Amino acid sequence: VRASHILVKGVGPESRDKILKMRSQINTPEQFIQRSHSCSDCPSNAKCGDLGFFKKGQLLKEIDDVAFSLQINDISQPFKTQ
């Protein structure tokens, strides 16, 4: 699959609130792209959060579980990773 992401660092309520608010404002792939540039804490934000193509087992299990369960252009709900 090919996936993009928005990373919000932190584990506390502030980080959780930030990502939940951000997700509530993302309804289309275009909105995701706009947000990924300005809101992601990952260097991939320069590439719209693009993680590229990957096979099952190449990335974190949490990412695999979500990425391989979505349809093309679906946007997942936020989830926690290491």
Backbone as CSV, one residue per row, in Angstrom:
resi,resn,N_x,N_y,N_z,CA_x,CA_y,CA_z,C_x,C_y,C_z
1,VAL,0.837,-1.182,0.000,0.000,0.000,0.000,0.878,1.241,0.000
2,ARG,0.239,2.353,-0.241,0.914,3.638,-0.109,0.090,4.452,0.874
3,ALA,0.755,5.070,1.820,0.042,5.815,2.850,0.757,7.116,3.167
4,SER,-0.012,8.028,3.702,0.511,9.295,4.228,0.030,9.428,5.652
5,HIS,0.743,10.227,6.431,0.335,10.381,7.826,0.627,11.787,8.327
6,ILE,0.004,12.083,9.452,0.296,13.301,10.209,0.711,12.813,11.588
7,LEU,1.902,13.164,12.000,2.429,12.745,13.298,2.317,13.894,14.287
8,VAL,1.728,13.592,15.430,1.695,14.549,16.536,2.446,13.892,17.682
9,LYS,3.557,14.493,18.069,4.369,13.931,19.152,3.723,14.231,20.494
10,GLY,3.940,13.338,21.431,3.449,13.530,22.791,2.449,12.459,23.162
11,VAL,2.238,12.322,24.469,1.322,11.293,24.959,0.235,11.849,25.872
12,GLY,0.293,13.114,26.174,-0.648,13.692,27.120,-1.924,14.202,26.488
13,PRO,-2.780,14.757,27.318,-4.065,15.264,26.839,-3.924,16.395,25.823
14,GLU,-2.861,17.176,25.920,-2.641,18.266,24.973,-2.453,17.725,23.554
15,SER,-1.637,16.683,23.416,-1.419,16.058,22.109,-2.702,15.418,21.599
16,ARG,-3.397,14.716,22.479,-4.655,14.064,22.090,-5.662,15.096,21.611
17,ASP,-5.807,16.188,22.338,-6.754,17.236,21.945,-6.367,17.855,20.607
18,LYS,-5.058,18.062,20.397,-4.589,18.653,19.142,-4.961,17.777,17.952
19,ILE,-4.702,16.484,18.056,-4.970,15.598,16.920,-6.464,15.398,16.710
20,LEU,-7.242,15.340,17.781,-8.688,15.182,17.615,-9.310,16.411,16.965
21,LYS,-8.851,17.585,17.344,-9.354,18.812,16.721,-8.959,18.847,15.247
22,MET,-7.704,18.514,14.974,-7.225,18.509,13.601,-8.031,17.516,12.759
23,ARG,-8.242,16.313,13.275,-8.965,15.282,12.524,-10.405,15.710,12.227
24,SER,-11.012,16.442,13.143,-12.393,16.890,12.932,-12.497,17.884,11.774
25,GLN,-11.377,18.455,11.391,-11.348,19.442,10.310,-10.869,18.844,8.984
26,ILE,-10.634,17.541,8.962,-10.155,16.869,7.751,-11.234,15.911,7.264
27,ASN,-11.784,16.218,6.080,-12.823,15.374,5.503,-12.493,14.891,4.101
28,THR,-11.479,15.456,3.499,-11.112,15.087,2.133,-9.597,14.908,2.038
29,PRO,-9.138,14.190,1.020,-7.681,14.070,0.828,-7.006,15.432,0.669
30,GLU,-7.668,16.372,0.030,-7.085,17.705,-0.145,-6.886,18.404,1.199
31,GLN,-7.859,18.282,2.087,-7.730,18.881,3.421,-6.611,18.192,4.199
32,PHE,-6.474,16.883,4.026,-5.385,16.155,4.676,-4.036,16.702,4.218
33,ILE,-3.887,16.887,2.924,-2.625,17.392,2.369,-2.304,18.766,2.950
34,GLN,-3.294,19.651,3.003,-3.073,20.986,3.560,-2.613,20.905,5.009
35,ARG,-3.265,20.077,5.804,-2.926,19.956,7.223,-1.577,19.296,7.438
36,SER,-1.230,18.331,6.587,0.022,17.610,6.810,1.229,18.536,6.701
37,HIS,1.157,19.536,5.846,2.265,20.487,5.711,2.487,21.284,6.989
38,SER,1.416,21.763,7.584,1.550,22.707,8.691,1.451,22.086,10.080
39,CYS,0.915,20.878,10.193,0.630,20.344,11.530,1.436,19.116,11.931
40,SER,2.070,18.447,10.981,2.762,17.209,11.312,4.119,17.492,11.936
41,ASP,4.471,16.696,12.953,5.761,16.793,13.620,6.804,15.870,12.978
42,CYS,6.494,15.330,11.817,7.392,14.407,11.124,8.023,15.104,9.930
43,PRO,9.291,14.815,9.636,9.908,15.414,8.450,9.164,15.096,7.153
44,SER,8.343,14.040,7.155,7.574,13.697,5.953,6.537,14.767,5.618
45,ASN,6.360,15.752,6.500,5.397,16.824,6.217,5.779,17.592,4.952
46,ALA,7.053,17.590,4.613,7.498,18.256,3.388,7.003,17.531,2.141
47,LYS,6.619,16.244,2.318,6.099,15.444,1.208,4.632,15.095,1.463
48,CYS,3.899,15.992,2.121,2.474,15.767,2.428,2.268,14.534,3.300
49,GLY,3.247,14.202,4.105,3.143,13.051,5.004,3.326,11.712,4.326
50,ASP,3.753,11.715,3.078,3.854,10.493,2.285,4.891,9.538,2.866
51,LEU,4.451,8.330,3.191,5.347,7.275,3.660,5.811,6.393,2.514
52,GLY,5.277,6.633,1.323,5.628,5.828,0.165,4.900,4.495,0.166
53,PHE,5.343,3.610,-0.710,4.764,2.276,-0.797,5.466,1.366,0.200
54,PHE,4.703,0.458,0.808,5.304,-0.503,1.727,4.474,-1.769,1.772
55,LYS,5.144,-2.853,2.134,4.483,-4.151,2.285,4.136,-4.350,3.747
56,LYS,3.183,-5.221,3.985,2.796,-5.556,5.351,4.028,-6.047,6.105
57,GLY,4.236,-5.495,7.293,5.367,-5.890,8.125,6.572,-4.981,8.023
58,GLN,6.570,-4.026,7.102,7.725,-3.140,6.958,7.706,-1.983,7.951
59,LEU,6.536,-1.545,8.354,6.417,-0.430,9.292,5.867,-0.943,10.618
60,LEU,5.616,-0.043,11.531,5.064,-0.422,12.829,3.741,-1.155,12.659
61,LYS,3.487,-2.113,13.523,2.257,-2.903,13.465,1.016,-2.007,13.481
62,GLU,1.046,-0.963,14.298,-0.111,-0.070,14.393,-0.415,0.576,13.034
63,ILE,0.629,0.953,12.321,0.446,1.564,11.000,-0.064,0.512,10.015
64,ASP,0.556,-0.663,10.031,0.096,-1.749,9.159,-1.386,-2.049,9.368
65,ASP,-1.782,-2.211,10.620,-3.165,-2.579,10.926,-4.147,-1.595,10.316
66,VAL,-3.844,-0.318,10.414,-4.741,0.707,9.881,-4.609,0.810,8.367
67,ALA,-3.394,0.911,7.867,-3.175,1.127,6.436,-3.772,0.012,5.589
68,PHE,-3.652,-1.224,6.050,-4.149,-2.346,5.263,-5.640,-2.601,5.484
69,SER,-6.285,-1.807,6.319,-7.727,-1.960,6.524,-8.534,-0.898,5.784
70,LEU,-7.868,0.100,5.230,-8.555,1.216,4.577,-8.744,0.979,3.083
71,GLN,-9.722,1.665,2.520,-9.912,1.710,1.075,-9.108,2.893,0.531
72,ILE,-8.916,2.946,-0.764,-8.186,4.048,-1.388,-8.858,5.372,-1.037
73,ASN,-8.053,6.348,-0.626,-8.465,7.701,-0.230,-9.233,7.778,1.084
74,ASP,-9.372,6.662,1.815,-9.957,6.725,3.159,-8.976,7.439,4.080
75,ILE,-9.517,8.116,5.080,-8.709,8.779,6.093,-9.102,8.168,7.439
76,SER,-8.137,7.599,8.112,-8.436,6.920,9.375,-8.672,7.920,10.500
77,GLN,-9.185,7.402,11.561,-9.240,8.149,12.804,-7.828,8.115,13.403
78,PRO,-7.503,9.032,14.294,-6.170,9.010,14.917,-5.933,7.714,15.676
79,PHE,-4.684,7.302,15.707,-4.297,6.131,16.480,-2.899,6.331,17.032
80,LYS,-2.616,5.632,18.104,-1.351,5.796,18.815,-0.309,4.810,18.286
81,THR,0.935,5.297,18.163,2.069,4.453,17.805,3.191,4.722,18.807
82,GLN,4.254,3.949,18.675,5.390,4.120,19.575,6.139,5.389,19.256
